[in-house]
Structure formats: structure tokens, C-alpha cells
PDB file of C-alpha atoms in Angstrom:
ATOM      1  CA  UNK K   1      21.201  -4.195  -0.640  1.00 65.00           C
ATOM      2  CA  UNK K   2      20.073  -7.254   1.208  1.00 78.00           C
ATOM      3  CA  UNK K   3      16.364  -8.163   0.903  1.00 79.00           C
ATOM      4  CA  UNK K   4      14.538  -7.697   4.203  1.00 89.00           C
ATOM      5  CA  UNK K   5      10.981  -8.741   5.061  1.00 92.00           C
ATOM      6  CA  UNK K   6       9.252  -6.425   7.510  1.00 94.00           C
ATOM      7  CA  UNK K   7       7.276  -7.798  10.437  1.00 95.00           C
ATOM      8  CA  UNK K   8       3.526  -8.166   9.802  1.00 97.00           C
ATOM      9  CA  UNK K   9       1.563  -5.310  11.356  1.00 97.00           C
ATOM     10  CA  UNK K  10      -1.994  -4.060  11.510  1.00 97.00           C
ATOM     11  CA  UNK K  11      -2.595  -0.873   9.526  1.00 96.00           C
ATOM     12  CA  UNK K  12      -3.859   1.905  11.818  1.00 95.00           C
ATOM     13  CA  UNK K  13      -4.648   4.692   9.298  1.00 95.00           C
ATOM     14  CA  UNK K  14      -5.051   4.789   5.525  1.00 95.00           C
ATOM     15  CA  UNK K  15      -1.572   4.381   3.998  1.00 95.00           C
ATOM     16  CA  UNK K  16      -1.342   5.733   0.455  1.00 93.00           C
ATOM     17  CA  UNK K  17       1.876   5.011  -1.425  1.00 94.00           C
ATOM     18  CA  UNK K  18       3.171   5.813  -4.921  1.00 94.00           C
ATOM     19  CA  UNK K  19       6.204   3.759  -5.966  1.00 93.00           C
ATOM     20  CA  UNK K  20       8.666   5.960  -7.842  1.00 94.00           C
ATOM     21  CA  UNK K  21      11.589   3.714  -8.798  1.00 90.00           C
ATOM     22  CA  UNK K  22      12.384   0.273  -9.983  1.00 85.00           C
ATOM     23  CA  UNK K  23      13.677  -2.318  -9.010  1.00 78.00           C
ATOM     24  CA  UNK K  24      10.345  -3.741  -7.990  1.00 76.00           C
ATOM     25  CA  UNK K  25       9.377  -4.699  -4.469  1.00 87.00           C
ATOM     26  CA  UNK K  26       6.593  -6.764  -2.969  1.00 93.00           C
ATOM     27  CA  UNK K  27       3.938  -5.909  -0.408  1.00 94.00           C
ATOM     28  CA  UNK K  28       1.646  -8.402   1.277  1.00 96.00           C
ATOM     29  CA  UNK K  29      -1.778  -7.161   2.396  1.00 96.00           C
ATOM     30  CA  UNK K  30      -4.221  -9.590   4.019  1.00 95.00           C
ATOM     31  CA  UNK K  31      -2.369 -12.481   2.396  1.00 94.00           C
ATOM     32  CA  UNK K  32      -2.457 -10.983  -1.121  1.00 94.00           C
ATOM     33  CA  UNK K  33       0.815 -10.421  -2.939  1.00 94.00           C
ATOM     34  CA  UNK K  34       1.124  -7.018  -4.609  1.00 92.00           C
ATOM     35  CA  UNK K  35       4.068  -6.529  -6.953  1.00 92.00           C
ATOM     36  CA  UNK K  36       5.390  -2.995  -6.628  1.00 91.00           C
ATOM     37  CA  UNK K  37       6.950  -1.223  -9.561  1.00 90.00           C
ATOM     38  CA  UNK K  38       7.384   2.351 -10.675  1.00 92.00           C
ATOM     39  CA  UNK K  39       3.921   3.911 -11.043  1.00 92.00           C
ATOM     40  CA  UNK K  40       2.085   1.544  -8.671  1.00 90.00           C
ATOM     41  CA  UNK K  41      -0.374   3.372  -6.406  1.00 91.00           C
ATOM     42  CA  UNK K  42      -1.342   1.445  -3.280  1.00 92.00           C
ATOM     43  CA  UNK K  43      -3.864   2.175  -0.520  1.00 92.00           C
ATOM     44  CA  UNK K  44      -3.687   0.051   2.638  1.00 94.00           C
ATOM     45  CA  UNK K  45      -6.733   0.383   4.849  1.00 93.00           C
ATOM     46  CA  UNK K  46      -7.169   0.422   8.642  1.00 94.00           C
ATOM     47  CA  UNK K  47      -7.358  -3.083  10.063  1.00 94.00           C
ATOM     48  CA  UNK K  48      -5.514  -4.777   7.196  1.00 95.00           C
ATOM     49  CA  UNK K  49      -2.476  -6.910   8.005  1.00 97.00           C
ATOM     50  CA  UNK K  50       0.581  -6.042   5.928  1.00 97.00           C
ATOM     51  CA  UNK K  51       4.294  -6.497   5.489  1.00 97.00           C
ATOM     52  CA  UNK K  52       6.749  -5.827   2.666  1.00 95.00           C
ATOM     53  CA  UNK K  53       9.963  -7.024   1.085  1.00 92.00           C
ATOM     54  CA  UNK K  54      12.448  -4.156   1.170  1.00 87.00           C
ATOM     55  CA  UNK K  55      14.079  -2.212  -0.530  1.00 84.00           C
ATOM     56  CA  UNK K  56      12.001   0.140  -2.678  1.00 87.00           C
ATOM     57  CA  UNK K  57      11.360   3.871  -2.964  1.00 90.00           C
ATOM     58  CA  UNK K  58       7.956   5.481  -2.670  1.00 93.00           C
ATOM     59  CA  UNK K  59       6.164   8.673  -1.797  1.00 94.00           C
ATOM     60  CA  UNK K  60       3.624   8.105   0.934  1.00 95.00           C
ATOM     61  CA  UNK K  61       1.280   9.620   3.437  1.00 93.00           C
ATOM     62  CA  UNK K  62      -0.806   8.220   6.257  1.00 95.00           C
ATOM     63  CA  UNK K  63      -4.298   9.626   6.623  1.00 94.00           C
ATOM     64  CA  UNK K  64      -6.693   9.498   9.542  1.00 94.00           C
ATOM     65  CA  UNK K  65     -10.178  10.790   8.763  1.00 91.00           C
ATOM     66  CA  UNK K  66     -13.688  10.535  10.094  1.00 90.00           C
ATOM     67  CA  UNK K  67     -15.288  12.092   7.005  1.00 94.00           C
ATOM     68  CA  UNK K  68     -17.749   9.384   5.863  1.00 93.00           C
ATOM     69  CA  UNK K  69     -17.558  10.279   2.163  1.00 94.00           C
ATOM     70  CA  UNK K  70     -13.764  10.200   2.095  1.00 92.00           C
ATOM     71  CA  UNK K  71     -13.684   6.934   4.075  1.00 91.00           C
ATOM     72  CA  UNK K  72     -16.145   5.366   1.615  1.00 90.00           C
ATOM     73  CA  UNK K  73     -13.991   6.438  -1.365  1.00 89.00           C
ATOM     74  CA  UNK K  74     -10.789   5.145   0.216  1.00 88.00           C
ATOM     75  CA  UNK K  75     -12.387   1.833   1.151  1.00 87.00           C
ATOM     76  CA  UNK K  76     -13.348   1.132  -2.473  1.00 86.00           C
ATOM     77  CA  UNK K  77      -9.999   2.355  -3.835  1.00 78.00           C
ATOM     78  CA  UNK K  78      -7.945  -0.577  -5.024  1.00 61.00           C
ATOM     79  CA  UNK K  79     -10.701  -3.171  -5.291  1.00 64.00           C
ATOM     80  CA  UNK K  80     -10.340  -3.013  -9.057  1.00 51.00           C
ATOM     81  CA  UNK K  81      -6.931  -4.310 -10.099  1.00 48.00           C
ATOM     82  CA  UNK K  82      -5.532  -5.124  -6.649  1.00 47.00           C
ATOM     83  CA  UNK K  83      -4.205  -1.560  -6.069  1.00 47.00           C
ATOM     84  CA  UNK K  84      -2.167  -1.349  -9.238  1.00 45.00           C
ATOM     85  CA  UNK K  85      -2.378   0.361 -12.591  1.00 42.00           C
ATOM     86  CA  UNK K  86      -4.541  -1.406 -15.170  1.00 36.00           C
TER      87      UNK K  86
END
């Protein structure tokens, strides 16, 4: 399929994604390039600006929470290793 770049958008809720197939894709979050491949786990956070190069396959869910402990954990998720497996 043809490569398509999505329009940049502000993330509204936590977006947690697990990429389940190769070929790899690319996501851009706040100007950082994240190479997506099978096994990559990504967490985009509210307020971040993101877009992606399609096509890829992933499992995902969007989460809205006001629980301060969960928010704190999700905000630190991905700081180590730029949201990818080490």
C-alpha cells in the first residue's frame, strides 16, 4: 500500500499501542521519531503533538483517567528508551 502521513494532532487521552506486525512504521511525537516494529509498546500522552506514517498494525486503547497514581505512572512510561523495547 501507498505510504500516507497522517495530519498532526494533539493527543486528548492516553493512547497506548502495541505494534503486532512488521513491516515497520514511524510515529512522530513532539518532534521525536519513533520507529515502530513488532513488539514496540508506545504511550502517547495528553497534550503531545503526534502523527504517523501509515500503514502498520497495532492493538490499542485510549484511556481517560483522573486517578493521580495511574496518571503519574503513565506520564513516566516511555521516558526510558523513547517508548520502545530496550
